[in-house]
mmCIF file with all atom_site columns, C-alpha atoms in Angstrom:
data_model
loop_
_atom_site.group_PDB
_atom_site.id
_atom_site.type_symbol
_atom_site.label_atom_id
_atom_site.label_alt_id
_atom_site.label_comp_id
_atom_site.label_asym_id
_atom_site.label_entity_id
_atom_site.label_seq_id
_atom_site.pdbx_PDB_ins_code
_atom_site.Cartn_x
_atom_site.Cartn_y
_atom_site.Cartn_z
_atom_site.occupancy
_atom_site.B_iso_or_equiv
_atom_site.pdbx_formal_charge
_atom_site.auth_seq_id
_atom_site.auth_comp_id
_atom_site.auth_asym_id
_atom_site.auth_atom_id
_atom_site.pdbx_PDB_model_num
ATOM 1  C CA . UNK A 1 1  ? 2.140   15.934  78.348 1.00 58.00 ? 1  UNK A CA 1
ATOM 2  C CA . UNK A 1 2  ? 4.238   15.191  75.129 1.00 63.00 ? 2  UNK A CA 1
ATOM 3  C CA . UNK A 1 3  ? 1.263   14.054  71.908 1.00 92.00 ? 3  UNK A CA 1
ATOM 4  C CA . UNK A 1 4  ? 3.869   11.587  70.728 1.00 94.00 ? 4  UNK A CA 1
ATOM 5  C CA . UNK A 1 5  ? 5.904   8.958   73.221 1.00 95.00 ? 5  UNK A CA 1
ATOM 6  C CA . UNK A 1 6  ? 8.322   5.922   72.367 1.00 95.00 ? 6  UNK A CA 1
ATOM 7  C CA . UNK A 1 7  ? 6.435   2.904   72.869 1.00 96.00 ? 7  UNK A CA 1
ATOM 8  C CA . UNK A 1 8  ? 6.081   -1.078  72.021 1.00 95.00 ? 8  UNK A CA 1
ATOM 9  C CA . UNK A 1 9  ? 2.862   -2.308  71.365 1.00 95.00 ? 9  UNK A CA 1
ATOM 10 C CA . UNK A 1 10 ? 3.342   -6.547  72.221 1.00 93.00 ? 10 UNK A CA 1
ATOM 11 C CA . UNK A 1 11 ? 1.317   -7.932  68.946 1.00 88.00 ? 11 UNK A CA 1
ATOM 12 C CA . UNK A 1 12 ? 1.182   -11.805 69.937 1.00 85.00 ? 12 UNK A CA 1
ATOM 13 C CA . UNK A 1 13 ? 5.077   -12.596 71.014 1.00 83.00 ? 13 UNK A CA 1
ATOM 14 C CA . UNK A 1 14 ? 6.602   -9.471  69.569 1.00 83.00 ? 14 UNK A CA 1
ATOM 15 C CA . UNK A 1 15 ? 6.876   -6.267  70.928 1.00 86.00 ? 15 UNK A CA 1
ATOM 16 C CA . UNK A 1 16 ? 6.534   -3.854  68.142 1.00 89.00 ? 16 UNK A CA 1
ATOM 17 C CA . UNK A 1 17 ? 9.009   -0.982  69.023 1.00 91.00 ? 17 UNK A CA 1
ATOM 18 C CA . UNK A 1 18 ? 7.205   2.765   67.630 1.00 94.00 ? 18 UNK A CA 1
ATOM 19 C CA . UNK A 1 19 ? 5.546   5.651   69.029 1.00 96.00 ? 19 UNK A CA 1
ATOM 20 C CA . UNK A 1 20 ? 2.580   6.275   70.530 1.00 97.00 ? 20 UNK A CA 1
ATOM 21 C CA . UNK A 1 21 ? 0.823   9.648   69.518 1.00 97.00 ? 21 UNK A CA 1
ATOM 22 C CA . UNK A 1 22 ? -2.009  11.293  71.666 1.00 96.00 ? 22 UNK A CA 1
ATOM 23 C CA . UNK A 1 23 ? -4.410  13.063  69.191 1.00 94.00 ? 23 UNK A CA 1
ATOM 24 C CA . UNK A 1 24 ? -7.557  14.898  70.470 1.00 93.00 ? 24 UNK A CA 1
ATOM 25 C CA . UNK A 1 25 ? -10.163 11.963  69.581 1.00 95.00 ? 25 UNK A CA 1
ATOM 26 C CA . UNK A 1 26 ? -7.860  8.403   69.066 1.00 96.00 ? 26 UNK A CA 1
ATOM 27 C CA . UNK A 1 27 ? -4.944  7.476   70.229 1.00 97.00 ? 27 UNK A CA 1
ATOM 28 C CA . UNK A 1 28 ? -2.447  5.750   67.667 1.00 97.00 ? 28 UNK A CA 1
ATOM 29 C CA . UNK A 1 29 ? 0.464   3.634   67.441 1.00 96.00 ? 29 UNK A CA 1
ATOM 30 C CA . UNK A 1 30 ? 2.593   3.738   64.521 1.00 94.00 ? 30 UNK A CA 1
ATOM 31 C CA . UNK A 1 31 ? 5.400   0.973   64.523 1.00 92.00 ? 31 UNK A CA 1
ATOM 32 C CA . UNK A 1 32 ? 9.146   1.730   63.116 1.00 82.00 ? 32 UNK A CA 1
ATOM 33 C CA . UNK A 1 33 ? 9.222   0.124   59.562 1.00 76.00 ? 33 UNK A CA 1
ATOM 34 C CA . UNK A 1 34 ? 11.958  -2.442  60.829 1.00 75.00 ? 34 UNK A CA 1
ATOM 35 C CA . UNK A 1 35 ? 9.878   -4.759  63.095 1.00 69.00 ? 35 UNK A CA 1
ATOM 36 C CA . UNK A 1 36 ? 8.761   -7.783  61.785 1.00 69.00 ? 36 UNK A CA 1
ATOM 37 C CA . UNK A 1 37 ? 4.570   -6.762  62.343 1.00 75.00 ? 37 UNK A CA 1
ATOM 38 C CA . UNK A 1 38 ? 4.356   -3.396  61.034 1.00 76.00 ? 38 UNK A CA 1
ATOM 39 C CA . UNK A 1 39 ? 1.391   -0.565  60.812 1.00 84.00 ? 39 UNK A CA 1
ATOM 40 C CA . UNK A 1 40 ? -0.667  1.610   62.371 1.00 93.00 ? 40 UNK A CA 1
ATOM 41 C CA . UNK A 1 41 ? -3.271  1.010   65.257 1.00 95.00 ? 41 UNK A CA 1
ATOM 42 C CA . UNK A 1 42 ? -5.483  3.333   66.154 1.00 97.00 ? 42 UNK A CA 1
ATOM 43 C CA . UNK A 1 43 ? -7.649  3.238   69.657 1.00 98.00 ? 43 UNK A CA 1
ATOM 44 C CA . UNK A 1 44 ? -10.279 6.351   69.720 1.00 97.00 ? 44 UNK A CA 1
ATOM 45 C CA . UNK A 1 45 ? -10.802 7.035   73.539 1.00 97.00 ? 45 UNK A CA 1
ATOM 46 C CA . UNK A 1 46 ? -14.197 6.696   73.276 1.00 97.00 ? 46 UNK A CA 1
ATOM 47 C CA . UNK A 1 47 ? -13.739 2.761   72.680 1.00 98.00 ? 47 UNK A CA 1
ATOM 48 C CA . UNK A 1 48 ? -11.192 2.605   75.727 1.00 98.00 ? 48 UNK A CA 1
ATOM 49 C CA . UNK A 1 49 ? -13.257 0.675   78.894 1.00 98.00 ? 49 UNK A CA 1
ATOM 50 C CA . UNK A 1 50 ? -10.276 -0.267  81.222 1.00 97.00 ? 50 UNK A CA 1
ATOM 51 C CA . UNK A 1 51 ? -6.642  1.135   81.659 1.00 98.00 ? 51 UNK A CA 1
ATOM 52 C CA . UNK A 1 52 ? -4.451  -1.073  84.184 1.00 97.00 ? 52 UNK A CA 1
ATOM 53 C CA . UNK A 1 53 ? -0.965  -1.281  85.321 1.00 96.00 ? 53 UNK A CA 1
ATOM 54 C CA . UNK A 1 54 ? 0.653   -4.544  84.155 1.00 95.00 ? 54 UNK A CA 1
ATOM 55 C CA . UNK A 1 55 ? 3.975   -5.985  84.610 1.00 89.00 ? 55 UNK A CA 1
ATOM 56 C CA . UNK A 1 56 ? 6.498   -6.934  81.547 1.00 84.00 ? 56 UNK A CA 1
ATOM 57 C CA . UNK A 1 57 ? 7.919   -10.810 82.318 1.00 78.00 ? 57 UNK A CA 1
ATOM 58 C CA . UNK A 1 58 ? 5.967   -11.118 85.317 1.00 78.00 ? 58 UNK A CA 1
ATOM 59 C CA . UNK A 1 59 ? 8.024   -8.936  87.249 1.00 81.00 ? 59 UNK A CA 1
ATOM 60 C CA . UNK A 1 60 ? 8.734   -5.367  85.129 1.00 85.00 ? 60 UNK A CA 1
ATOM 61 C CA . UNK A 1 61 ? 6.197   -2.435  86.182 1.00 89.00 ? 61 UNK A CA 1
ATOM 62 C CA . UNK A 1 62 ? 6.494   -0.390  82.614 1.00 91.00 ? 62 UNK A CA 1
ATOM 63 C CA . UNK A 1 63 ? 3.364   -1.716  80.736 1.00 95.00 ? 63 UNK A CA 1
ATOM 64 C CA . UNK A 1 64 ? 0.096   -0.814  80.506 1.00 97.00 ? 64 UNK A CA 1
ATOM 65 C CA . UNK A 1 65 ? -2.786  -2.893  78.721 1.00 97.00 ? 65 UNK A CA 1
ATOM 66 C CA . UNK A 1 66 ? -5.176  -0.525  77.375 1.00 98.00 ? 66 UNK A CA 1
ATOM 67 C CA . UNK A 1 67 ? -8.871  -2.883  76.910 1.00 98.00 ? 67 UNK A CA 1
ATOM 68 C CA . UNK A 1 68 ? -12.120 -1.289  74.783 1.00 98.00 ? 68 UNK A CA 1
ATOM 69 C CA . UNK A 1 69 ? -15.202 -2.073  75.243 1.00 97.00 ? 69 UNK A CA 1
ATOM 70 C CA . UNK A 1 70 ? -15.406 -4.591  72.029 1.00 96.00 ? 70 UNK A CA 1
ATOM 71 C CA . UNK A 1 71 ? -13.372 -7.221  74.188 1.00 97.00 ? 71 UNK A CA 1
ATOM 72 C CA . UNK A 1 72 ? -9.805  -6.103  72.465 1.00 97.00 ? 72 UNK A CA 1
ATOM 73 C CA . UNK A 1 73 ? -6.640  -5.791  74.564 1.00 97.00 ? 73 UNK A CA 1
ATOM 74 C CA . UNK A 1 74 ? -3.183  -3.787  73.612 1.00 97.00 ? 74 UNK A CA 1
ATOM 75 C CA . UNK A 1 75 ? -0.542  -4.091  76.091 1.00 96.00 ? 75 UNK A CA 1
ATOM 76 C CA . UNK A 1 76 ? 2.316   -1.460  75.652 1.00 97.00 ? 76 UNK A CA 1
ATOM 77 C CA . UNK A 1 77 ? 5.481   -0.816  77.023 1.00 95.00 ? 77 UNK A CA 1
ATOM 78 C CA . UNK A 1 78 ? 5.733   3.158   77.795 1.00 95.00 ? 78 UNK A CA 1
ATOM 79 C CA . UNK A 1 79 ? 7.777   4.715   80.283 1.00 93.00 ? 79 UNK A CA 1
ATOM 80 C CA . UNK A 1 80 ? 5.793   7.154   82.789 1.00 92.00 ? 80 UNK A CA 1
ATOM 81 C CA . UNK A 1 81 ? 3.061   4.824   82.352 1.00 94.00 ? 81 UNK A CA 1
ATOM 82 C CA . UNK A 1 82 ? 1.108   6.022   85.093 1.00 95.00 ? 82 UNK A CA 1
ATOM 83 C CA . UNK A 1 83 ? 1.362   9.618   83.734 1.00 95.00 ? 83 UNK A CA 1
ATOM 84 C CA . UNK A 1 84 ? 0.046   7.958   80.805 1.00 96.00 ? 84 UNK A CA 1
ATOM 85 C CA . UNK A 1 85 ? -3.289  6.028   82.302 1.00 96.00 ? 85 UNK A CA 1
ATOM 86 C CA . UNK A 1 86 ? -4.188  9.039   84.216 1.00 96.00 ? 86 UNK A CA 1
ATOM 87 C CA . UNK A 1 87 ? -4.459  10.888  80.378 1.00 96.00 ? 87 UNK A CA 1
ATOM 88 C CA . UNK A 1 88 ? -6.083  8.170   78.670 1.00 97.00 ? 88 UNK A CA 1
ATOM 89 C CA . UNK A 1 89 ? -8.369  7.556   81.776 1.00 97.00 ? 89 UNK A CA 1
ATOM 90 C CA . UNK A 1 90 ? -9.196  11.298  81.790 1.00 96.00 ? 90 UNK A CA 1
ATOM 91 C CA . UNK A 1 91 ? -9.612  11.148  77.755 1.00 96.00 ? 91 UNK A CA 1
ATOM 92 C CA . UNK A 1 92 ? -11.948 8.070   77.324 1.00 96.00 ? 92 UNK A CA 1
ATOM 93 C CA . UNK A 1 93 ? -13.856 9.346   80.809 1.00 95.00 ? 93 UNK A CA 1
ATOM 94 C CA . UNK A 1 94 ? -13.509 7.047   82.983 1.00 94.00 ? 94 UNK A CA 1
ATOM 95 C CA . UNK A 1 95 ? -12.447 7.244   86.928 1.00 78.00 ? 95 UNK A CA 1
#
């Protein structure tokens, strides 16, 4: 699988347009420096409790919300996104 993928992480309303990199102990999404919400976020797999299949607008299959074990929840919009689970499902441990 590719370490780094286009991606938009939704922070409240806005969904952040950036990439997604895949590094051997975190996960981390850095946002293009033309969004409104900018930065890094960082998600070690060890933290990751739950990945699920959600749909964009009600209706769009091509997000995933990604929730850790502290109660926090990052939905992102990723193509291949069940490609995608099954790596960060296989990297945090779960089944």
């Amino acid at each position: 699988m590719k370490q780094v993928v286009a991606a938009n992480l939704f922070r409240g309303k806005e969904a952040v347009g950036g990439h997604l990199h895949f590094e051997d102990q975190q996960m981390v999404f850095k946002s293009h420096a033309f969004n409104i919400q900018t930065g890094t976020t960082i998600i070690p797999y060890s933290d990751v409790a739950d990945v699920q299949p959600v749909s964009n607008l009600g209706f769009i299959p091509n997000c995933m919300l990604v929730s850790t074990k502290n109660g926090l929840q990052y939905k992102f919009v990723v193509w291949k996104r069940k490609e995608l689970m099954a790596f960060i499902k296989e990297k945090a441990g779960l089944r």
